[in-house]
Coordinates of C-alpha atoms and ligand atoms in Angstrom, one line a residue:
M1 CA 162.3 75.5 -4.4
T2 CA 160.9 78.9 -5.0
E3 CA 163.5 81.6 -3.3
R4 CA 161.7 84.7 -4.5
A5 CA 158.9 86.1 -6.4
T6 CA 158.0 89.1 -7.7
A7 CA 154.3 90.6 -8.3
I8 CA 152.7 93.6 -9.8
A9 CA 149.4 94.5 -8.8
H10 CA 147.5 97.9 -9.7
P11 CA 145.5 99.7 -7.3
N12 CA 141.7 100.0 -7.8
I13 CA 139.1 102.7 -7.3
A14 CA 135.7 102.0 -5.9
L15 CA 132.8 103.1 -8.0
V16 CA 130.5 101.9 -5.3
K17 CA 132.4 102.2 -2.0
Y18 CA 133.4 99.7 0.8
W19 CA 133.3 101.4 4.3
G20 CA 132.5 99.1 7.2
K21 CA 133.2 95.7 8.4
R22 CA 131.0 93.0 9.7
D23 CA 134.0 91.3 11.4
I24 CA 137.0 93.0 12.5
P25 CA 139.7 90.3 12.8
L26 CA 138.6 88.4 9.7
N27 CA 138.3 92.0 8.1
L28 CA 134.9 91.3 6.4
P29 CA 133.0 93.8 4.6
A30 CA 129.5 95.0 6.1
A31 CA 128.5 95.4 2.2
G32 CA 129.7 94.7 -1.3
S33 CA 131.6 97.2 -3.5
L34 CA 132.2 97.7 -7.0
S35 CA 135.6 99.1 -8.4
L36 CA 137.9 99.7 -11.4
T37 CA 141.4 98.4 -11.3
L38 CA 144.0 101.0 -12.6
A39 CA 146.6 100.5 -15.2
G40 CA 149.2 103.2 -15.1
I41 CA 150.2 103.0 -11.4
R42 CA 151.4 99.8 -9.8
T43 CA 152.8 98.1 -6.7
R44 CA 155.8 95.9 -7.4
T45 CA 156.6 93.5 -4.5
T46 CA 159.2 90.8 -4.2
V47 CA 159.2 88.5 -1.5
L48 CA 162.3 86.4 -0.6
R49 CA 163.1 83.4 1.7
A50 CA 165.4 84.7 4.4
D51 CA 166.6 84.0 8.0
A52 CA 164.1 86.5 9.7
Y53 CA 161.1 88.8 8.8
S54 CA 162.1 92.1 7.3
M55 CA 160.6 94.7 4.8
S56 CA 161.5 97.8 2.6
L57 CA 159.1 100.2 1.0
G58 CA 160.7 102.4 -1.9
G59 CA 164.1 101.7 -0.6
E60 CA 163.6 102.5 3.1
E61 CA 163.3 99.8 5.7
I62 CA 160.0 99.6 7.4
V63 CA 159.8 98.7 11.2
G64 CA 157.1 99.1 14.0
K65 CA 153.5 98.9 13.6
K66 CA 153.2 99.2 10.0
A67 CA 155.5 96.4 9.5
E68 CA 154.1 94.3 12.2
R69 CA 150.7 94.4 10.4
V70 CA 152.5 93.1 7.3
F71 CA 154.3 90.4 9.3
A72 CA 151.4 89.3 11.1
F73 CA 149.4 88.7 7.8
L74 CA 152.4 86.7 6.3
R75 CA 152.5 84.6 9.3
R76 CA 149.0 83.6 8.9
M77 CA 149.5 82.6 5.4
Q78 CA 152.7 80.8 6.3
A79 CA 150.8 78.8 8.6
L80 CA 149.3 76.9 5.2
S81 CA 153.0 76.4 4.0
E82 CA 155.8 73.7 4.8
Y83 CA 158.4 76.8 4.7
K84 CA 159.1 77.8 8.5
G85 CA 161.9 80.3 8.1
G86 CA 161.8 84.1 7.5
L87 CA 160.6 86.2 4.7
R88 CA 162.1 89.4 3.3
I89 CA 159.7 91.7 1.6
E90 CA 160.7 94.6 -1.0
S91 CA 157.9 96.7 -2.3
D92 CA 157.7 99.9 -4.1
N93 CA 154.8 102.0 -5.2
D94 CA 155.3 104.6 -8.4
F95 CA 152.8 106.9 -6.9
P96 CA 152.3 108.3 -3.2
T97 CA 151.9 105.8 -0.6
A98 CA 149.2 106.0 2.2
A99 CA 147.8 109.5 0.8
G100 CA 144.3 108.0 -0.2
L101 CA 145.4 106.8 -3.6
A102 CA 144.5 103.3 -2.6
S103 CA 148.3 102.2 -2.1
S104 CA 146.9 99.4 0.5
S105 CA 144.7 97.5 -2.6
S106 CA 147.7 97.0 -4.7
G107 CA 150.0 96.7 -1.7
F108 CA 148.3 93.8 -0.3
A109 CA 147.3 92.1 -3.6
A110 CA 151.0 92.0 -4.9
L111 CA 152.1 90.9 -1.6
T112 CA 149.6 87.8 -1.3
L113 CA 150.4 86.8 -5.1
A114 CA 154.3 86.9 -4.5
A115 CA 154.1 85.0 -0.9
D116 CA 151.6 82.5 -2.4
A117 CA 154.5 81.7 -5.1
V118 CA 157.3 81.7 -2.4
L119 CA 155.2 79.6 0.2
Q120 CA 154.1 77.3 -2.4
T121 CA 150.6 77.5 -1.2
E122 CA 149.0 77.2 -4.8
M123 CA 146.1 79.2 -4.2
S124 CA 143.1 79.8 -7.0
P125 CA 142.5 83.5 -8.0
Q126 CA 139.5 83.3 -5.6
D127 CA 141.6 82.4 -2.7
L128 CA 144.1 85.0 -3.7
S129 CA 141.2 87.4 -3.3
V130 CA 140.1 86.0 0.1
W131 CA 143.8 86.3 1.4
S132 CA 144.3 89.9 0.2
R133 CA 141.2 90.9 1.6
I134 CA 142.6 89.7 5.2
G135 CA 145.3 92.3 4.7
S136 CA 143.0 95.1 3.3
G137 CA 139.5 95.0 2.3
S138 CA 140.0 96.8 -1.0
A139 CA 142.8 94.6 -2.1
A140 CA 140.6 91.7 -2.5
R141 CA 139.5 93.5 -5.7
S142 CA 143.1 94.3 -7.1
I143 CA 143.5 90.6 -7.9
F144 CA 141.3 90.9 -10.8
G145 CA 141.3 93.4 -13.8
G146 CA 138.7 95.5 -15.2
I147 CA 135.4 96.1 -13.4
V148 CA 135.4 94.1 -10.3
E149 CA 132.6 93.1 -7.6
M150 CA 133.3 92.2 -4.1
A151 CA 130.9 90.1 -2.3
A152 CA 130.1 90.9 1.3
G153 CA 129.4 87.1 1.8
E154 CA 127.4 85.5 4.8
R155 CA 129.7 82.9 6.2
V156 CA 131.0 83.7 9.7
D157 CA 134.4 82.3 8.6
G158 CA 134.4 84.7 5.4
T159 CA 135.1 82.0 2.9
D160 CA 132.6 83.5 0.7
A161 CA 133.6 87.1 0.9
Y162 CA 135.8 87.4 -2.3
A163 CA 135.9 89.5 -5.4
S164 CA 135.3 88.5 -9.0
Q165 CA 135.5 90.0 -12.2
V166 CA 132.2 91.6 -13.8
V167 CA 134.0 92.4 -17.3
D168 CA 137.3 93.0 -18.1
E169 CA 139.0 96.3 -18.9
N170 CA 138.2 96.3 -22.7
H171 CA 134.5 96.0 -22.5
W172 CA 134.3 100.0 -21.7
P173 CA 137.7 102.0 -22.1
M174 CA 137.4 104.1 -19.1
S175 CA 140.2 106.5 -17.7
C176 CA 140.3 107.6 -14.0
V177 CA 142.3 110.8 -13.9
I178 CA 143.2 111.7 -10.2
A179 CA 143.7 115.3 -9.1
L180 CA 146.0 115.8 -5.9
T181 CA 144.9 118.3 -3.8
T182 CA 147.6 118.5 -1.3
T183 CA 150.8 116.4 -0.6
G184 CA 151.7 114.4 2.4
E185 CA 149.8 111.3 4.3
K186 CA 146.3 111.1 5.1
P187 CA 145.2 112.1 8.8
Y188 CA 143.7 108.8 9.7
G189 CA 143.9 105.3 8.3
S190 CA 140.9 103.7 6.9
T191 CA 140.4 101.0 9.2
E192 CA 140.3 103.0 12.2
A193 CA 138.1 105.3 10.5
M194 CA 135.5 102.9 9.2
N195 CA 135.5 101.1 12.6
H196 CA 134.5 104.7 14.3
T197 CA 132.0 105.4 11.8
S198 CA 130.4 102.1 12.5
D199 CA 130.6 102.6 16.1
T200 CA 129.2 106.3 16.4
S201 CA 127.6 107.4 13.4
P202 CA 123.8 107.4 13.2
Y203 CA 124.3 107.3 9.3
F204 CA 126.0 104.0 9.3
G205 CA 123.1 101.8 9.1
P206 CA 121.4 103.9 6.2
W207 CA 124.8 104.0 4.4
I208 CA 125.2 100.2 4.6
E209 CA 121.6 99.4 3.4
S210 CA 122.0 101.6 0.4
V211 CA 125.3 99.7 -0.9
A212 CA 123.8 96.5 -2.5
P213 CA 121.1 98.5 -4.5
D214 CA 123.7 100.7 -5.8
V215 CA 126.2 97.8 -6.8
H216 CA 123.3 96.2 -8.8
E217 CA 122.2 99.5 -10.6
A218 CA 126.0 100.2 -11.1
K219 CA 126.4 97.1 -12.9
T220 CA 123.3 97.5 -15.1
A221 CA 124.8 101.0 -16.3
I222 CA 128.0 99.3 -17.1
M223 CA 126.6 96.5 -19.1
G224 CA 124.7 99.2 -21.0
R225 CA 127.6 101.5 -21.2
D226 CA 125.3 104.3 -19.5
F227 CA 127.7 106.9 -18.5
A228 CA 125.2 109.4 -17.1
H229 CA 123.6 106.8 -14.8
L230 CA 126.7 105.4 -13.7
A231 CA 127.8 109.2 -12.8
Q232 CA 125.0 109.3 -10.8
I233 CA 125.4 106.2 -8.8
V234 CA 129.3 106.8 -8.6
E235 CA 128.8 110.3 -7.0
R236 CA 125.9 109.4 -4.6
S237 CA 128.0 106.4 -3.3
C238 CA 131.0 108.4 -2.6
L239 CA 129.0 111.2 -0.8
R240 CA 127.0 108.9 1.0
M241 CA 130.3 107.1 2.3
H242 CA 131.7 110.3 3.5
A243 CA 128.4 111.6 4.9
S244 CA 128.3 108.5 7.2
A245 CA 132.0 109.1 8.2
M246 CA 131.3 113.0 8.6
A247 CA 128.4 112.1 10.9
A248 CA 130.6 109.7 13.1
D249 CA 131.5 111.4 16.9
P250 CA 133.8 113.0 16.5
G251 CA 133.4 113.5 13.0
I252 CA 135.9 112.3 10.1
L253 CA 136.5 114.7 7.4
Y254 CA 139.0 113.5 4.8
W255 CA 138.4 116.6 2.6
N256 CA 140.4 120.1 2.1
G257 CA 139.0 123.2 0.4
L258 CA 140.5 122.4 -2.9
T259 CA 138.6 118.8 -2.8
V260 CA 135.2 120.6 -2.4
E261 CA 136.5 123.0 -5.5
V262 CA 137.4 120.0 -7.6
I263 CA 133.9 118.4 -7.1
H264 CA 132.0 121.7 -8.2
H265 CA 134.5 122.0 -11.1
V266 CA 133.8 118.1 -12.3
R267 CA 130.0 119.1 -12.2
A268 CA 130.2 121.9 -14.2
L269 CA 132.5 120.2 -16.9
R270 CA 129.5 117.5 -17.0
K271 CA 127.0 120.3 -17.2
G272 CA 128.9 121.7 -20.4
G273 CA 128.7 118.2 -21.8
L274 CA 131.9 116.3 -20.9
G275 CA 131.0 112.8 -19.6
V276 CA 132.7 112.8 -15.8
C277 CA 132.2 111.8 -12.5
F278 CA 134.1 111.9 -9.3
T279 CA 134.9 109.9 -6.3
I280 CA 136.9 110.4 -3.2
D281 CA 138.6 107.8 -0.9
A282 CA 140.0 108.1 2.6
G283 CA 141.8 110.9 1.6
P284 CA 141.5 114.7 0.1
H285 CA 142.3 113.6 -3.7
V286 CA 139.6 113.4 -6.2
K287 CA 139.3 110.7 -8.8
V288 CA 137.6 111.6 -12.0
F289 CA 136.1 108.8 -14.4
C290 CA 135.5 109.4 -18.0
A291 CA 135.9 107.7 -21.5
Q292 CA 139.4 107.3 -22.7
S293 CA 138.7 109.3 -25.6
D294 CA 138.1 112.5 -23.3
E295 CA 141.3 111.5 -21.1
D296 CA 143.3 114.6 -22.2
K297 CA 140.5 117.0 -22.0
V298 CA 139.9 116.0 -18.3
K299 CA 143.5 116.0 -17.6
A300 CA 143.8 119.6 -18.9
A301 CA 140.7 120.8 -17.2
L302 CA 141.9 119.6 -13.8
A303 CA 145.5 120.4 -14.2
D304 CA 144.3 124.2 -14.6
L305 CA 142.7 124.4 -11.5
P306 CA 144.5 126.6 -9.0
G307 CA 146.1 124.8 -6.4
V308 CA 145.9 121.3 -8.0
Q309 CA 149.4 119.7 -7.1
G310 CA 149.4 117.5 -10.3
V311 CA 147.2 114.9 -12.1
I312 CA 147.7 111.2 -12.7
A313 CA 146.0 109.6 -15.5
T314 CA 145.2 106.0 -15.1
R315 CA 143.1 103.4 -17.1
G316 CA 141.0 100.5 -16.7
G317 CA 143.7 97.6 -16.3
P318 CA 144.7 93.9 -15.6
G319 CA 144.8 92.3 -12.2
A320 CA 147.6 91.0 -10.4
Y321 CA 150.5 89.0 -12.1
L322 CA 153.7 87.6 -11.4
V323 CA 156.8 88.7 -13.3
Ligands
LIG401 O1 141.0 98.7 1.7 P1 140.8 99.6 3.0 O2 140.8 98.8 4.1 O3 142.2 100.4 2.9 O4 139.6 100.5 2.7 C1 139.2 101.2 1.4 C2 138.0 102.1 1.5 C3 137.8 103.2 0.7 O5 139.0 103.2 -0.3 C4 137.7 104.5 1.1 C5 136.6 102.7 -0.4 C6 136.9 101.6 -1.3 O6 135.8 100.7 -1.5 O7 138.1 101.4 -1.9

């Protein structure tokens, strides 16, 4: 009997964004997406058999709504298992949580993998991706390493909405340098914000229609290691996602002034000949993709910008694994 299991998962950052659901209870995406899984930052999660459900994050006990979301997810997984007792979760991130740094992607991927081991549900990588998706849409992608594609799927039960690897992290050694533009947690969570966007933004439909062609084109750019082409797609996907959110009523604006400064800086660096492009998630930080050989230059250029709170250098990395 497996009494405890520990899993490590890395966050992933979308090159072509996911923003909007086709089914809220099953957490099914309205369109596909494409991402890079990042080594250099990670979530480590241990799941133990226990008398009751409880959870800690970074050594602090978590109660209330945040914990209930996780327990509800685990109860659903546990319905597949013969084990009927409680579970204790001990998780920690080596990067800021809930700041728009994709902590839910690594969080639910690590949790699903560790829970699968303790509950002995013996899931395939595809099943693990489906279950991670139920926890958080982007987590489906963190099960796999390198460049990963998430399928929107068509089935109403969501069994075809899972991620798969396009190429591993060695195909095109890429870095993602994160410029932290503030400290603290993001003002609105991604689930409520994307549902509000689909309910009220006149740009939501056009945004969703733009995603499948962008995924297709980005995969072509990646296969051909064509950075200029990839940069064009990555930036337009990010800006269209945020445009759809900004056009909601009331509008959702994750950026601060420095976010915009960093965008301009990245474009100036590119004009100066450096292969860089930016993306932004549900928070104010800016993630900058570049070749691993340019990582130090990009780090220095971002760290030098007045107001930047710090830079975190990450690289394409592996999928989730048990330790
Ligand atoms: O996984 P969620 O529900 O937190 O959604 C993530 C949404 C974005 O990070 C903004 C985009 C993406 O594709 O990761």
